[in-house]
Amino acid sequence: FHDVVRAWEDRERVMREAEGYREDLIPKARGEAVQMLRIAEAYKEQRVIRAQGDAGKFLDVLRAYRKGKEVTRERLYLETLEKILPGKEKYILPPEGGNSVLKWLPLKDGVTIKEKEGKIKEKEGKKE
């Protein structure tokens, strides 16, 4: 008889423990699910905003390209050079046979190739 009572009590205890575990686990799982949904929604919003910005930037470039194809191509080329070679001196040489003197990048410095060549030759003359 005692074994039956003990088994019954063990059964009740295990059921209470399982119920307590369930009562603890379900709210945590729901909370985690809500948090994951919020993170996903925020990520979605971020991606949508970024895509809209990228599309707007592309449309701006397209409008500029339609107004002046060659100028826009050259500008995009120079911007790309600045991005992939930051902090380096860049020279824009005239096409072969061309007499035009172009400025070197960064263009805001306003130093032409001829001026730069003169400074280099000047330094070389001092070394000799």
Rosetta silent file (secondary structure, phi, psi, omega in degrees, C-alpha in Angstrom):
SEQUENCE: FHDVVRAWEDRERVMREAEGYREDLIPKARGEAVQMLRIAEAYKEQRVIRAQGDAGKFLDVLRAYRKGKEVTRERLYLETLEKILPGKEKYILPPEGGNSVLKWLPLKDGVTIKEKEGKIKEKEGKKE
SCORE:     score description
SCORE:     0.000 S_00000001
   1 L     0.000  -41.137  179.551    0.000    0.000    0.000 S_00000001
   2 H   -63.529  -37.125  178.519    2.833    2.434    0.840 S_00000001
   3 H   -63.454  -38.890  179.212    4.428    1.810   -2.548 S_00000001
   4 H   -65.740  -43.862  179.853    1.188    2.719   -4.280 S_00000001
   5 H   -64.476  -44.559  179.244    0.874    5.922   -2.243 S_00000001
   6 H   -61.996  -42.389  178.673    4.525    6.818   -2.899 S_00000001
   7 H   -62.738  -41.727  178.174    4.080    6.176   -6.620 S_00000001
   8 H   -62.982  -43.589  178.877    0.969    8.355   -6.614 S_00000001
   9 H   -65.463  -41.890  177.449    2.846   11.152   -4.808 S_00000001
  10 H   -60.793  -42.493  179.212    5.800   10.846   -7.199 S_00000001
  11 H   -60.911  -46.182  179.861    3.412   11.067  -10.113 S_00000001
  12 H   -62.738  -42.600  179.642    1.804   14.211   -8.669 S_00000001
  13 H   -62.360  -46.898  179.795    5.217   15.760   -7.935 S_00000001
  14 H   -62.263  -39.863  179.232    6.497   15.099  -11.463 S_00000001
  15 H   -65.665  -39.834  177.407    3.303   16.543  -12.933 S_00000001
  16 H   -65.189  -42.064  178.072    3.648   19.707  -10.791 S_00000001
  17 H   -62.166  -43.284  179.042    7.289   20.071  -11.838 S_00000001
  18 H   -64.052  -41.412  178.567    6.331   19.645  -15.486 S_00000001
  19 H   -63.355  -43.285  177.448    3.525   22.174  -15.103 S_00000001
  20 H   -62.691  -41.769  178.198    5.919   24.634  -13.442 S_00000001
  21 H   -61.885  -44.256  179.272    8.455   24.120  -16.206 S_00000001
  22 H   -63.060  -43.712 -179.655    5.753   24.735  -18.811 S_00000001
  23 H   -64.203  -28.458  178.157    4.551   27.855  -17.005 S_00000001
  24 H   -82.870  -40.691 -172.965    8.123   29.140  -16.967 S_00000001
  25 H   -73.992  -42.621 -175.205    9.065   28.121  -20.501 S_00000001
  26 H   -61.662  -48.021  177.790    6.056   29.374  -22.466 S_00000001
  27 H   -61.848  -38.303  177.739    6.321   33.065  -21.425 S_00000001
  28 H   -62.656  -44.837 -179.796   10.062   33.020  -22.120 S_00000001
  29 H   -63.360  -41.127  178.226    9.479   31.501  -25.559 S_00000001
  30 H   -64.823  -41.676  177.819    6.770   34.043  -26.331 S_00000001
  31 H   -61.937  -43.209  177.996    9.043   36.871  -25.207 S_00000001
  32 H   -64.400  -38.901  179.406   11.864   35.603  -27.398 S_00000001
  33 H   -64.142  -43.306  178.618    9.475   35.270  -30.341 S_00000001
  34 H   -62.850  -42.870  179.324    8.268   38.856  -29.899 S_00000001
  35 H   -62.758  -43.626  179.090   11.859   40.064  -29.673 S_00000001
  36 H   -63.203  -39.250  177.688   12.827   38.167  -32.830 S_00000001
  37 H   -64.366  -41.419  178.808    9.847   39.640  -34.682 S_00000001
  38 H   -64.359  -42.313  177.940   10.807   43.159  -33.612 S_00000001
  39 H   -62.613  -42.861  179.675   14.391   42.636  -34.734 S_00000001
  40 H   -64.150  -41.532  178.605   13.170   41.265  -38.072 S_00000001
  41 H   -63.933  -43.339  178.654   10.812   44.217  -38.567 S_00000001
  42 H   -62.906  -42.024  178.510   13.586   46.697  -37.783 S_00000001
  43 H   -63.079  -42.256  178.636   15.911   44.932  -40.209 S_00000001
  44 H   -60.184  -46.788  179.735   13.191   44.986  -42.877 S_00000001
  45 H   -60.604  -43.454  179.680   12.666   48.724  -42.386 S_00000001
  46 H   -60.941  -45.296 -179.299   16.401   49.345  -42.547 S_00000001
  47 H   -65.426  -40.007  179.598   16.726   47.364  -45.787 S_00000001
  48 H   -64.604  -45.926  179.997   13.726   49.119  -47.364 S_00000001
  49 H   -62.586  -43.240  178.797   15.074   52.565  -46.472 S_00000001
  50 H   -62.930  -42.985  179.708   18.529   51.645  -47.772 S_00000001
  51 H   -64.033  -40.065  177.745   17.050   50.278  -51.019 S_00000001
  52 H   -64.431  -40.660  177.021   14.998   53.443  -51.500 S_00000001
  53 H   -63.906  -44.003  178.151   18.114   55.545  -50.949 S_00000001
  54 H   -62.464  -41.766  179.342   20.131   53.450  -53.395 S_00000001
  55 H   -64.538  -41.938  177.713   17.350   53.691  -55.972 S_00000001
  56 H   -62.520  -42.357  178.497   17.163   57.462  -55.511 S_00000001
  57 H   -63.227  -43.234  178.622   20.913   57.787  -55.904 S_00000001
  58 H   -61.080  -43.355  179.694   20.804   55.657  -59.048 S_00000001
  59 H   -64.276  -35.981  175.924   18.009   57.793  -60.510 S_00000001
  60 H   -63.029  -43.886  178.488   20.045   60.938  -59.783 S_00000001
  61 H   -64.429  -40.147  179.239   23.024   59.448  -61.618 S_00000001
  62 H   -61.917  -43.976  178.181   20.745   58.413  -64.489 S_00000001
  63 H   -61.641  -44.483  178.790   19.369   61.960  -64.818 S_00000001
  64 H   -63.563  -39.765  179.997   22.893   63.378  -64.802 S_00000001
  65 H   -63.353  -41.124  179.323   23.981   60.779  -67.348 S_00000001
  66 H   -66.179  -30.798  178.660   21.131   61.705  -69.680 S_00000001
  67 H   -75.480  -40.401 -178.360   22.129   65.373  -69.456 S_00000001
  68 L  -151.248   92.797 -173.447   25.834   64.764  -70.088 S_00000001
  69 H   -61.485  -50.011 -174.794   26.960   61.227  -70.807 S_00000001
  70 H   -67.336  -42.228  179.935   30.690   61.844  -71.147 S_00000001
  71 H   -62.895  -43.639 -179.538   30.913   64.185  -68.161 S_00000001
  72 H   -65.571  -41.965  177.508   29.010   61.744  -65.948 S_00000001
  73 H   -59.091  -46.300 -179.055   31.179   58.816  -67.063 S_00000001
  74 H   -64.016  -42.106  179.751   34.334   60.774  -66.280 S_00000001
  75 H   -62.922  -45.681  178.546   32.979   61.911  -62.906 S_00000001
  76 H   -62.200  -38.621  178.299   32.032   58.366  -61.903 S_00000001
  77 H   -62.608  -46.954 -178.982   35.470   57.158  -62.987 S_00000001
  78 H   -67.012  -39.383  176.936   37.235   59.805  -60.901 S_00000001
  79 H   -62.867  -38.951  178.122   34.998   59.164  -57.877 S_00000001
  80 H   -64.929  -41.913  176.706   35.791   55.459  -58.127 S_00000001
  81 H   -59.125  -43.291  179.270   39.516   56.205  -58.223 S_00000001
  82 H   -62.237  -37.065 -179.229   39.168   58.307  -55.088 S_00000001
  83 H   -71.833  -40.807 -174.874   37.337   55.478  -53.314 S_00000001
  84 H   -86.914  -17.218  178.684   39.749   52.690  -54.233 S_00000001
  85 L  -127.989   60.583 -177.276   42.931   54.727  -53.825 S_00000001
  86 L   -68.963  140.061  175.283   42.304   57.005  -50.834 S_00000001
  87 L    77.346    2.652  179.617   45.136   59.226  -49.746 S_00000001
  88 L  -102.589  148.198  174.714   47.270   58.512  -52.822 S_00000001
  89 L   -73.915  136.350  179.791   48.349   61.084  -55.373 S_00000001
  90 E  -125.926  137.490 -179.978   46.588   60.559  -58.672 S_00000001
  91 L  -114.018  135.711  175.147   47.568   62.093  -61.985 S_00000001
  92 L  -108.434  108.571 -177.626   45.234   62.700  -64.876 S_00000001
  93 L   -92.226  146.793  177.537   47.302   62.754  -68.014 S_00000001
  94 L   -68.386  155.489  177.761   46.083   64.249  -71.279 S_00000001
  95 L   -61.790  157.808 -178.653   45.330   61.796  -74.077 S_00000001
  96 L   -55.770  132.517 -179.874   48.230   61.016  -76.397 S_00000001
  97 L    82.355   -6.079 -179.271   48.884   63.957  -78.661 S_00000001
  98 L   -84.552  144.968 -179.302   46.691   66.198  -76.537 S_00000001
  99 L  -100.675   -5.893 -175.276   48.009   69.558  -75.362 S_00000001
 100 L   -69.660  140.389  177.808   45.531   70.111  -72.578 S_00000001
 101 L  -103.131  116.497  179.357   46.955   70.323  -69.097 S_00000001
 102 L   -99.741  154.213  178.472   44.694   68.639  -66.558 S_00000001
 103 E   -81.442  156.124  177.384   44.921   69.051  -62.828 S_00000001
 104 L   -94.404  158.369 -179.235   45.937   66.179  -60.613 S_00000001
 105 E   -85.437  142.158    2.278   43.755   64.862  -57.831 S_00000001
 106 L   -73.626  131.046 -174.939   42.832   66.146  -55.339 S_00000001
 107 H   -64.836  -23.746 -178.515   41.630   68.844  -57.679 S_00000001
 108 H   -65.559  -20.463  178.599   40.978   71.264  -54.837 S_00000001
 109 H   -71.213  -26.520  175.957   44.750   71.742  -54.468 S_00000001
 110 L    70.719   24.854  178.560   44.820   73.363  -57.913 S_00000001
 111 L   -98.278  127.777 -179.656   48.291   72.101  -58.881 S_00000001
 112 E   -87.595  167.452  178.678   48.703   71.239  -62.561 S_00000001
 113 H   -61.394  -42.570 -179.976   50.848   68.470  -63.983 S_00000001
 114 H   -58.737  -44.357  178.817   53.253   71.041  -65.432 S_00000001
 115 H   -64.107  -41.156 -179.941   53.689   72.625  -61.984 S_00000001
 116 H   -64.986  -43.895  178.818   54.155   69.207  -60.399 S_00000001
 117 H   -61.492  -39.381  179.055   56.713   68.194  -63.045 S_00000001
 118 H   -62.524  -41.649  178.609   58.568   71.457  -62.416 S_00000001
 119 H   -65.971  -38.925  178.885   58.754   70.756  -58.679 S_00000001
 120 H   -65.574  -45.244  179.427   59.981   67.209  -59.312 S_00000001
 121 H   -63.506  -38.117  178.251   62.684   68.422  -61.726 S_00000001
 122 H   -60.388  -45.226  178.581   63.647   71.103  -59.233 S_00000001
 123 H   -64.437  -40.768 -179.825   64.137   68.467  -56.517 S_00000001
 124 H   -65.759  -36.317  179.027   66.132   66.240  -58.875 S_00000001
 125 H   -65.716  -34.972  179.564   68.392   69.179  -59.800 S_00000001
 126 H   -70.586  -29.919 -178.326   69.190   69.822  -56.130 S_00000001
 127 H   -71.703  -29.251 -175.532   70.175   66.182  -55.601 S_00000001
 128 L   -78.302    0.000    0.000   72.848   66.260  -58.317 S_00000001
